[in-house]
Amino acid sequence: MFKKPQLFILLIVATCSNYLVQAQQMVTIPIETAKNSLVLQTDKDNRLGIVHFGKKLIKTADNAIIAQEFRYNDSNAGIYNSPYTPSGTWSLVEPAIQITHADGNNSLELKYVSHQTVKIDDNVTQTNILLKDPAYPVEVTLCYKVYAKENVIEQWSLIKHQEKKNILMQKYASANMYFSADNYVLHHYHGGWGEEMKPEETLLTAGIKTLDSKLGTRANLFQPPTFMLSFDRQATEDEGKVMLGTLAWSGNFKIDFEMDSYHNLRVLAGINPHASEYSLAPNQEFKTPSFISTFSENGKGEASRNMHNWARKYRILDGEGSRLTLLNNWEATYFDFDEQKLTGLFKDGKKLGVDLFLLDDGWFANKYPRNGDVAGLGDWQENRKKLPNGIGYLMKEATKAGIKFGIWVEPEMVNPKSELYEQHKDWVIREPERPEHYFRNQLPLDLSNPEVQDFVFGVLDNLFTKNPDLAFIKWDCNAVTYNAHSMYLLKQGLPQTHLYVEYVKGLYKVLERIRAKFPKVPMMLCSGGGGRVDYEALKYFTEFWLSDNTDPLERVFIQWENSYFYPAIAHCNHITDWSKVGLKYRTDVAMMGKMGYDIVVSQLTEKELKFSQKALENYKRINPVIWKGDLYRLQNPWDKPFASLVFSNENQDHAVMFNYLTTNRFDTGYNPTPIKLKGLSPNKKYSVKEINLFPGTTSSLKSDLVYSGDYLMNIGINPELSGRRSSVILELNEVK
Ligand code: DGJ
């Protein structure tokens, strides 16, 4: 992304060790992945600026030659391109950090002091850059962790001071980036319950475009902190410059896209400063959440594969491991079950062929039984009427039936109709002087309070201690945070504006403790659907629930958009009865991730049961490709009424292609032209076989042909989608 190349020879060579630099010397700091680089450089006033972002520059590191690529007058340089823009001095643009000093002064200047790069291993390095205010003892360390092979940069900031009293931080972003391009196209998301991840595409214009959440606990309900930014023109799957970005924070966020008067773009991402002024004590270090990004010159497909590779290897709990298929009782029973019904379902699950039975909401509370969503949350004792013999008995029965057992919890929440609420009103987030306002008849507990953290940890700890064979947890979180007020912070004399931040930190402390004691148990992150997923939470969870919406005609789109950011191994997809679409289509769509069932197995016809059993067998065979392979999106369902995707393994000798008609308009064939595959080896030969055929149907494709990878990628194959063949899965195997 060069505009006006100018060369500078540096007075010192900025290799990677600790520097203390005198004024006037320019320092260049390259942050480099295998393909890309972000280059920072000091100016004559020793302020740090971003001077390059994009394709890796040749010899940036050793020769320290840099290019000035942004559009502005030299007199303005440094005002716009700061990697952490302070407020109250020379910069009048959107700041990354805004503070009030202990003496009431509002100004902040940040000058370069030193930097250090540490090699963590052959692939990962971390560069820390220390900036200080020359007039006040305030410092910011910018941290850039680079995952070279995956082309991912994780960045965060550490803020600290040695003033006599606390400073007040009004804004404390995680990332402050700077780009230069002809145009910027932002792909972002909005939605709500059952309609998560609806994409929006916007050509950014002068001014500020903000993505944010002020919802607290279920922060991503209306939009996630996740976006794609194309440079010059809208990137496609295989072409164009594009950055994928996401904030790893399970709470309020704010991401600003500010186009400056020179048509350069500033992007600021971090915790939402809304109602969150933070009072920082001397020598206390404030660590912002991580902002995670990847850049590609070759379109969204490569960028998303970068993200998947990184997430599986470095972030998602057990990201390169295995997953359990399951039968969940939620849509089959809702709150209406007893021991007999459940033990019957265990047998059904076994008959179906899944690994685990997941008992959902409704198993707990006695004084105010959890027979609906109006009561019981917080009282985590087995309901004696429904489960007189407790969870232990259910676990034994499940083992007898030959199936593992998992359970649902929503430990951060309380119904006012509960014993917990009666005993610990002070643990609840509520305004003591105002009427309570509910979301799904419930309120969040105050996780800034260490006693509440102990309680929430205790819910899980008790379950595991009493039932060591418990094999799975579904962790739900259904309410947003209204009336954000904490009795704990009040009693501690701490500002209420800490609540949103301390809540999330408290949640992470609990999850940290759970993982220290129970490192491996798979846990699903759920938030009344996909209301909460992010890459900090996924350190503790093996998978997440994308949406309560399991209608495959809509789900294809939800999964499609999620697939840019999160690998299939983390997508929990369940086959449910929420749809008029046939069982085959529902099953095929669920297979593109971690498959589960939420149906009444006993109501399946003989053919449906046989189909499902065979589908589970197929899934066991192909899931390594889906969970660990590379994903290539072949046809975007927003552009044409069908979706087509292929997963291919590392050796490119096994691939699975999914094709779905996304409309009911066509009775006969829709797509007359073949679909070109990707991710195969041109020189290899492949057999192509249709799988997951419904009993009694046959494939219209010839199964005895052998194709070259070259043919499949340049001419393609026609899955022959039609109203009668609305979902087609093709399995490709190398023929030797
Ligand atoms: C919301 C979740 O998204 C559902 O799957 C289910 O677990 C219910 N909560 C239970 O209350």
CSV table of N, CA and C in Angstrom, one decimal, residues 31-166:
chain,number,residue,atom,x,y,z
A,31,ILE,N,7.1,-4.9,12.8
A,31,ILE,CA,6.4,-6.0,13.4
A,31,ILE,C,6.0,-6.9,12.2
A,32,GLU,N,6.6,-8.0,12.1
A,32,GLU,CA,6.5,-8.8,10.9
A,32,GLU,C,6.0,-10.2,11.0
A,33,THR,N,5.0,-10.6,10.2
A,33,THR,CA,4.6,-11.9,10.1
A,33,THR,C,5.3,-12.5,8.9
A,34,ALA,N,4.9,-13.8,8.5
A,34,ALA,CA,5.6,-14.3,7.3
A,34,ALA,C,5.3,-13.5,6.1
A,35,LYS,N,4.1,-12.9,6.0
A,35,LYS,CA,3.8,-12.2,4.7
A,35,LYS,C,3.6,-10.7,4.9
A,36,ASN,N,3.4,-10.3,6.1
A,36,ASN,CA,2.9,-8.9,6.3
A,36,ASN,C,3.8,-8.2,7.3
A,37,SER,N,3.7,-6.9,7.2
A,37,SER,CA,4.4,-6.1,8.3
A,37,SER,C,3.6,-4.8,8.6
A,38,LEU,N,3.8,-4.5,9.9
A,38,LEU,CA,3.4,-3.2,10.4
A,38,LEU,C,4.7,-2.6,10.8
A,39,VAL,N,5.0,-1.4,10.3
A,39,VAL,CA,6.2,-0.7,10.6
A,39,VAL,C,6.0,0.6,11.4
A,40,LEU,N,6.6,0.7,12.5
A,40,LEU,CA,6.5,1.9,13.3
A,40,LEU,C,7.8,2.7,13.3
A,41,GLN,N,7.7,4.0,13.3
A,41,GLN,CA,9.0,4.7,13.3
A,41,GLN,C,8.8,6.0,14.1
A,42,THR,N,9.9,6.4,14.8
A,42,THR,CA,9.8,7.7,15.6
A,42,THR,C,10.1,8.8,14.6
A,43,ASP,N,9.6,10.0,15.0
A,43,ASP,CA,9.8,11.2,14.2
A,43,ASP,C,10.8,12.1,14.9
A,44,LYS,N,11.0,13.3,14.4
A,44,LYS,CA,12.0,14.2,15.0
A,44,LYS,C,11.7,14.6,16.4
A,45,ASP,N,10.5,14.5,16.8
A,45,ASP,CA,10.1,14.8,18.2
A,45,ASP,C,10.1,13.6,19.1
A,46,ASN,N,10.5,12.4,18.5
A,46,ASN,CA,10.5,11.2,19.2
A,46,ASN,C,9.1,10.6,19.5
A,47,ARG,N,8.2,11.0,18.7
A,47,ARG,CA,6.9,10.4,18.8
A,47,ARG,C,6.8,9.2,17.8
A,48,LEU,N,6.1,8.2,18.2
A,48,LEU,CA,6.0,7.0,17.3
A,48,LEU,C,4.9,7.2,16.4
A,49,GLY,N,5.1,6.7,15.1
A,49,GLY,CA,4.0,6.7,14.1
A,49,GLY,C,4.0,5.4,13.3
A,50,ILE,N,2.9,5.1,12.8
A,50,ILE,CA,2.8,3.9,11.9
A,50,ILE,C,3.2,4.4,10.5
A,51,VAL,N,4.2,3.8,9.9
A,51,VAL,CA,4.6,4.2,8.6
A,51,VAL,C,4.3,3.2,7.5
A,52,HIS,N,4.0,2.0,7.9
A,52,HIS,CA,3.6,1.0,6.9
A,52,HIS,C,2.7,0.0,7.5
A,53,PHE,N,1.7,-0.4,6.7
A,53,PHE,CA,0.9,-1.6,7.1
A,53,PHE,C,0.5,-2.3,5.8
A,54,GLY,N,0.8,-3.6,5.8
A,54,GLY,CA,0.4,-4.4,4.6
A,54,GLY,C,1.4,-5.4,4.3
A,55,LYS,N,1.7,-5.6,3.0
A,55,LYS,CA,2.6,-6.6,2.5
A,55,LYS,C,4.0,-6.4,3.2
A,56,LYS,N,4.7,-7.5,3.5
A,56,LYS,CA,6.0,-7.4,4.1
A,56,LYS,C,6.9,-6.6,3.2
A,57,LEU,N,7.7,-5.7,3.8
A,57,LEU,CA,8.6,-4.9,3.1
A,57,LEU,C,10.0,-5.7,3.0
A,58,ILE,N,10.6,-5.6,1.9
A,58,ILE,CA,11.9,-6.3,1.8
A,58,ILE,C,12.9,-5.6,2.6
A,59,LYS,N,13.6,-6.3,3.4
A,59,LYS,CA,14.7,-5.8,4.2
A,59,LYS,C,14.3,-4.7,5.2
A,60,THR,N,13.1,-4.6,5.7
A,60,THR,CA,12.7,-3.6,6.7
A,60,THR,C,13.6,-3.8,7.9
A,61,ALA,N,13.7,-5.0,8.3
A,61,ALA,CA,14.3,-5.3,9.6
A,61,ALA,C,15.8,-5.0,9.6
A,62,ASP,N,16.5,-5.6,8.6
A,62,ASP,CA,18.0,-5.4,8.7
A,62,ASP,C,18.5,-4.1,8.2
A,63,ASN,N,17.9,-3.6,7.1
A,63,ASN,CA,18.4,-2.4,6.5
A,63,ASN,C,17.7,-1.1,7.1
A,64,ALA,N,16.6,-1.4,7.7
A,64,ALA,CA,15.9,-0.3,8.3
A,64,ALA,C,15.5,0.8,7.3
A,65,ILE,N,15.1,0.4,6.2
A,65,ILE,CA,14.6,1.3,5.2
A,65,ILE,C,13.1,1.3,5.2
A,66,ILE,N,12.6,2.5,5.3
A,66,ILE,CA,11.1,2.5,5.5
A,66,ILE,C,10.5,3.4,4.4
A,67,ALA,N,9.2,3.3,4.2
A,67,ALA,CA,8.5,4.1,3.2
A,67,ALA,C,7.5,4.9,3.9
A,68,GLN,N,7.3,6.1,3.5
A,68,GLN,CA,6.3,7.0,4.0
A,68,GLN,C,5.1,6.9,3.1
A,69,GLU,N,4.1,6.2,3.5
A,69,GLU,CA,3.0,5.9,2.5
A,69,GLU,C,1.7,6.6,2.7
A,70,PHE,N,1.6,7.4,3.8
A,70,PHE,CA,0.3,8.0,4.1
A,70,PHE,C,0.3,9.4,3.5
A,71,ARG,N,-1.0,9.9,3.3
A,71,ARG,CA,-1.2,11.2,2.7
A,71,ARG,C,-1.4,12.2,3.8
A,72,TYR,N,-0.5,13.1,4.0
A,72,TYR,CA,-0.7,14.3,4.8
A,72,TYR,C,0.5,15.2,4.6
A,73,ASN,N,0.3,16.4,5.1
A,73,ASN,CA,1.5,17.4,5.1
A,73,ASN,C,2.4,16.9,6.2
A,74,ASP,N,3.7,17.2,5.9
A,74,ASP,CA,4.7,16.8,6.9
A,74,ASP,C,4.4,17.4,8.3
A,75,SER,N,3.8,18.6,8.3
A,75,SER,CA,3.5,19.3,9.6
A,75,SER,C,2.5,18.5,10.4
A,76,ASN,N,1.7,17.7,9.6
A,76,ASN,CA,0.6,17.0,10.4
A,76,ASN,C,1.1,15.6,10.7
A,77,ALA,N,2.2,15.1,10.2
A,77,ALA,CA,2.7,13.8,10.5
A,77,ALA,C,2.7,13.6,12.0
A,78,GLY,N,2.3,12.4,12.4
A,78,GLY,CA,2.4,12.2,13.9
A,78,GLY,C,1.1,12.5,14.6
A,79,ILE,N,0.3,13.4,14.0
A,79,ILE,CA,-1.0,13.7,14.6
A,79,ILE,C,-2.0,12.6,14.3
A,80,TYR,N,-1.9,12.0,13.1
A,80,TYR,CA,-2.9,11.0,12.7
A,80,TYR,C,-2.3,9.6,12.9
A,81,ASN,N,-1.0,9.4,12.7
A,81,ASN,CA,-0.6,8.0,12.5
A,81,ASN,C,0.0,7.4,13.8
A,82,SER,N,-0.3,8.0,14.9
A,82,SER,CA,0.2,7.5,16.2
A,82,SER,C,-0.4,6.1,16.4
A,83,PRO,N,0.4,5.2,16.9
A,83,PRO,CA,-0.1,3.8,17.3
A,83,PRO,C,-0.9,3.8,18.6
A,84,TYR,N,-0.9,5.0,19.3
A,84,TYR,CA,-1.6,5.1,20.6
A,84,TYR,C,-1.8,6.6,20.8
A,85,THR,N,-2.8,7.1,20.2
A,85,THR,CA,-3.0,8.6,20.2
A,85,THR,C,-3.5,9.1,21.6
A,86,PRO,N,-2.6,10.0,22.2
A,86,PRO,CA,-3.0,10.5,23.5
A,86,PRO,C,-4.0,11.7,23.3
A,87,SER,N,-4.5,12.2,24.4
A,87,SER,CA,-5.5,13.2,24.3
A,87,SER,C,-5.1,14.4,25.1
A,88,GLY,N,-5.5,15.6,24.7
A,88,GLY,CA,-5.3,16.8,25.5
A,88,GLY,C,-4.1,17.6,25.2
A,89,THR,N,-3.3,17.1,24.2
A,89,THR,CA,-2.1,17.9,23.8
A,89,THR,C,-2.2,18.2,22.3
A,90,TRP,N,-1.4,17.6,21.5
A,90,TRP,CA,-1.3,18.0,20.1
A,90,TRP,C,-2.3,17.3,19.2
A,91,SER,N,-2.9,16.3,19.6
A,91,SER,CA,-3.8,15.6,18.7
A,91,SER,C,-5.2,15.9,19.0
A,92,LEU,N,-6.0,16.2,17.9
A,92,LEU,CA,-7.4,16.5,18.1
A,92,LEU,C,-8.3,15.5,17.5
A,93,VAL,N,-7.7,14.3,17.1
A,93,VAL,CA,-8.5,13.3,16.6
A,93,VAL,C,-9.0,12.3,17.7
A,94,GLU,N,-9.7,11.3,17.3
A,94,GLU,CA,-10.2,10.4,18.3
A,94,GLU,C,-9.0,9.7,19.0
A,95,PRO,N,-9.0,9.8,20.4
A,95,PRO,CA,-7.8,9.3,21.1
A,95,PRO,C,-7.9,7.8,21.3
A,96,ALA,N,-6.7,7.2,21.6
A,96,ALA,CA,-6.7,5.8,22.1
A,96,ALA,C,-6.7,5.9,23.6
A,97,ILE,N,-6.1,6.9,24.1
A,97,ILE,CA,-6.1,7.0,25.6
A,97,ILE,C,-6.4,8.5,26.0
A,98,GLN,N,-7.2,8.5,27.0
A,98,GLN,CA,-7.6,9.9,27.6
A,98,GLN,C,-7.6,9.7,29.1
A,99,ILE,N,-6.9,10.6,29.7
A,99,ILE,CA,-6.8,10.5,31.2
A,99,ILE,C,-6.9,11.9,31.9
A,100,THR,N,-7.2,11.8,33.2
A,100,THR,CA,-7.0,13.0,34.1
A,100,THR,C,-6.0,12.6,35.1
A,101,HIS,N,-4.9,13.4,35.2
A,101,HIS,CA,-3.9,13.2,36.1
A,101,HIS,C,-4.4,13.4,37.6
A,102,ALA,N,-3.5,12.9,38.5
A,102,ALA,CA,-3.9,13.1,39.9
A,102,ALA,C,-4.1,14.5,40.3
A,103,ASP,N,-3.4,15.5,39.6
A,103,ASP,CA,-3.6,16.9,39.9
A,103,ASP,C,-4.8,17.6,39.1
A,104,GLY,N,-5.5,16.8,38.4
A,104,GLY,CA,-6.7,17.3,37.7
A,104,GLY,C,-6.4,17.7,36.2
A,105,ASN,N,-5.1,17.7,35.9
A,105,ASN,CA,-4.7,18.1,34.5
A,105,ASN,C,-5.1,17.0,33.5
A,106,ASN,N,-5.6,17.4,32.3
A,106,ASN,CA,-6.1,16.5,31.3
A,106,ASN,C,-5.2,16.1,30.2
A,107,SER,N,-4.0,16.6,30.2
A,107,SER,CA,-3.2,16.4,29.0
A,107,SER,C,-2.3,15.2,29.1
A,108,LEU,N,-2.0,14.6,27.9
A,108,LEU,CA,-1.1,13.5,27.9
A,108,LEU,C,-0.3,13.5,26.6
A,109,GLU,N,1.0,13.3,26.8
A,109,GLU,CA,1.9,13.2,25.6
A,109,GLU,C,2.5,11.8,25.8
A,110,LEU,N,2.8,11.1,24.7
A,110,LEU,CA,3.5,9.9,24.8
A,110,LEU,C,4.7,9.8,23.8
A,111,LYS,N,5.9,9.7,24.4
A,111,LYS,CA,7.1,9.7,23.5
A,111,LYS,C,7.8,8.3,23.6
A,112,TYR,N,8.4,8.0,22.5
A,112,TYR,CA,9.1,6.7,22.5
A,112,TYR,C,10.3,6.7,23.5
A,113,VAL,N,10.4,5.6,24.2
A,113,VAL,CA,11.5,5.4,25.1
A,113,VAL,C,12.4,4.2,24.7
A,114,SER,N,11.8,3.1,24.5
A,114,SER,CA,12.6,1.9,24.2
A,114,SER,C,11.7,0.8,23.6
A,115,HIS,N,12.3,-0.2,23.1
A,115,HIS,CA,11.5,-1.4,22.7
A,115,HIS,C,12.4,-2.6,22.8
A,116,GLN,N,11.7,-3.7,22.8
A,116,GLN,CA,12.3,-5.0,23.1
A,116,GLN,C,11.5,-6.1,22.3
A,117,THR,N,12.3,-6.9,21.6
A,117,THR,CA,11.6,-8.0,21.0
A,117,THR,C,12.1,-9.3,21.6
A,118,VAL,N,11.1,-10.2,22.0
A,118,VAL,CA,11.5,-11.4,22.6
A,118,VAL,C,11.0,-12.6,21.7
A,119,LYS,N,11.9,-13.5,21.4
A,119,LYS,CA,11.4,-14.7,20.6
A,119,LYS,C,10.8,-15.7,21.6
A,120,ILE,N,9.6,-16.0,21.4
A,120,ILE,CA,9.0,-17.0,22.4
A,120,ILE,C,9.2,-18.4,21.9
A,121,ASP,N,9.1,-18.6,20.6
A,121,ASP,CA,9.5,-19.9,20.0
A,121,ASP,C,9.8,-19.6,18.5
A,122,ASP,N,9.9,-20.6,17.7
A,122,ASP,CA,10.3,-20.4,16.3
A,122,ASP,C,9.2,-19.7,15.5
A,123,ASN,N,8.0,-19.7,16.0
A,123,ASN,CA,6.9,-19.0,15.3
A,123,ASN,C,6.5,-17.7,15.9
A,124,VAL,N,6.6,-17.6,17.2
A,124,VAL,CA,6.0,-16.5,18.0
A,124,VAL,C,7.0,-15.5,18.5
A,125,THR,N,6.8,-14.3,18.3
A,125,THR,CA,7.7,-13.2,18.9
A,125,THR,C,6.8,-12.2,19.5
A,126,GLN,N,7.3,-11.5,20.5
A,126,GLN,CA,6.6,-10.4,21.1
A,126,GLN,C,7.4,-9.1,21.2
A,127,THR,N,6.9,-8.0,20.7
A,127,THR,CA,7.6,-6.8,20.7
A,127,THR,C,6.8,-5.9,21.7
A,128,ASN,N,7.6,-5.3,22.7
A,128,ASN,CA,7.0,-4.4,23.6
A,128,ASN,C,7.6,-3.0,23.4
A,129,ILE,N,6.8,-2.0,23.3
A,129,ILE,CA,7.3,-0.7,23.0
A,129,ILE,C,6.9,0.2,24.2
A,130,LEU,N,7.9,0.8,24.8
A,130,LEU,CA,7.6,1.7,26.0
A,130,LEU,C,7.5,3.1,25.5
A,131,LEU,N,6.4,3.7,25.9
A,131,LEU,CA,6.1,5.2,25.6
A,131,LEU,C,5.9,5.8,27.0
A,132,LYS,N,6.5,7.1,27.1
A,132,LYS,CA,6.3,7.8,28.4
A,132,LYS,C,5.9,9.2,28.1
A,133,ASP,N,5.2,9.8,29.1
A,133,ASP,CA,4.9,11.2,29.0
A,133,ASP,C,6.0,12.0,29.7
A,134,PRO,N,6.6,12.9,28.9
A,134,PRO,CA,7.8,13.6,29.5
A,134,PRO,C,7.4,14.5,30.7
A,135,ALA,N,6.2,14.9,30.8
A,135,ALA,CA,5.8,15.8,31.9
A,135,ALA,C,5.2,15.1,33.2
A,136,TYR,N,4.6,14.0,33.0
A,136,TYR,CA,4.0,13.3,34.1
A,136,TYR,C,4.5,11.8,34.1
A,137,PRO,N,4.5,11.2,35.3
A,137,PRO,CA,5.0,9.8,35.3
A,137,PRO,C,4.0,8.8,34.9
A,138,VAL,N,3.6,8.9,33.6
A,138,VAL,CA,2.6,8.0,33.0
A,138,VAL,C,3.3,7.2,31.9
A,139,GLU,N,3.1,5.9,31.8
A,139,GLU,CA,3.7,5.2,30.7
A,139,GLU,C,2.7,4.2,30.1
A,140,VAL,N,2.9,4.0,28.8
A,140,VAL,CA,2.1,3.0,28.1
A,140,VAL,C,3.1,2.0,27.4
A,141,THR,N,2.9,0.7,27.6
A,141,THR,CA,3.6,-0.2,26.8
A,141,THR,C,2.7,-0.8,25.7
A,142,LEU,N,3.1,-0.7,24.5
A,142,LEU,CA,2.3,-1.3,23.4
A,142,LEU,C,2.9,-2.7,23.1
A,143,CYS,N,2.1,-3.7,23.2
A,143,CYS,CA,2.6,-5.1,23.1
A,143,CYS,C,2.0,-5.7,21.8
A,144,TYR,N,2.9,-6.2,21.0
A,144,TYR,CA,2.5,-6.9,19.7
A,144,TYR,C,3.1,-8.3,19.7
A,145,LYS,N,2.2,-9.2,19.8
A,145,LYS,CA,2.6,-10.6,19.7
A,145,LYS,C,2.3,-11.1,18.3
A,146,VAL,N,3.4,-11.6,17.7
A,146,VAL,CA,3.3,-12.0,16.3
A,146,VAL,C,3.3,-13.5,16.1
A,147,TYR,N,2.3,-14.1,15.4
A,147,TYR,CA,2.3,-15.5,15.1
A,147,TYR,C,2.6,-15.5,13.6
A,148,ALA,N,3.9,-15.8,13.3
A,148,ALA,CA,4.4,-15.5,12.0
A,148,ALA,C,3.7,-16.4,10.9
A,149,LYS,N,3.7,-17.7,11.1
A,149,LYS,CA,3.2,-18.5,10.0
A,149,LYS,C,1.7,-18.3,9.8
A,150,GLU,N,1.0,-18.0,10.8
A,150,GLU,CA,-0.5,-17.8,10.7
A,150,GLU,C,-0.8,-16.3,10.2
A,151,ASN,N,0.2,-15.5,10.2
A,151,ASN,CA,0.0,-14.1,9.8
A,151,ASN,C,-1.0,-13.4,10.7
A,152,VAL,N,-0.9,-13.7,12.0
A,152,VAL,CA,-1.8,-13.0,12.9
A,152,VAL,C,-1.0,-12.2,13.9
A,153,ILE,N,-1.5,-11.0,14.2
A,153,ILE,CA,-0.9,-10.1,15.2
A,153,ILE,C,-2.0,-9.9,16.3
A,154,GLU,N,-1.5,-10.2,17.5
A,154,GLU,CA,-2.3,-9.9,18.7
A,154,GLU,C,-1.7,-8.7,19.4
A,155,GLN,N,-2.5,-7.7,19.7
A,155,GLN,CA,-1.9,-6.5,20.3
A,155,GLN,C,-2.7,-6.0,21.5
A,156,TRP,N,-2.1,-5.5,22.5
A,156,TRP,CA,-2.7,-5.0,23.6
A,156,TRP,C,-1.8,-3.9,24.2
A,157,SER,N,-2.3,-3.2,25.2
A,157,SER,CA,-1.5,-2.1,25.9
A,157,SER,C,-1.5,-2.3,27.4
A,158,LEU,N,-0.4,-1.9,28.0
A,158,LEU,CA,-0.3,-1.9,29.4
A,158,LEU,C,-0.1,-0.4,29.9
A,159,ILE,N,-1.0,0.0,30.8
A,159,ILE,CA,-1.0,1.4,31.2
A,159,ILE,C,-0.6,1.4,32.7
A,160,LYS,N,0.3,2.3,33.1
A,160,LYS,CA,0.8,2.4,34.4
A,160,LYS,C,1.3,3.8,34.7
A,161,HIS,N,1.3,4.2,36.0
A,161,HIS,CA,1.8,5.5,36.4
A,161,HIS,C,2.4,5.5,37.8
A,162,GLN,N,3.2,6.5,38.1
A,162,GLN,CA,3.7,6.7,39.4
A,162,GLN,C,3.3,8.0,40.0
A,163,GLU,N,2.1,8.5,39.7
A,163,GLU,CA,1.7,9.7,40.3
A,163,GLU,C,1.3,9.5,41.8
A,164,LYS,N,1.1,10.7,42.5
A,164,LYS,CA,0.9,10.5,43.9
A,164,LYS,C,-0.4,9.9,44.3
A,165,LYS,N,-1.4,10.1,43.4
A,165,LYS,CA,-2.7,9.5,43.7
A,165,LYS,C,-3.2,8.9,42.4
A,166,ASN,N,-4.4,8.3,42.4
A,166,ASN,CA,-5.0,7.6,41.3
A,166,ASN,C,-5.1,8.6,40.1
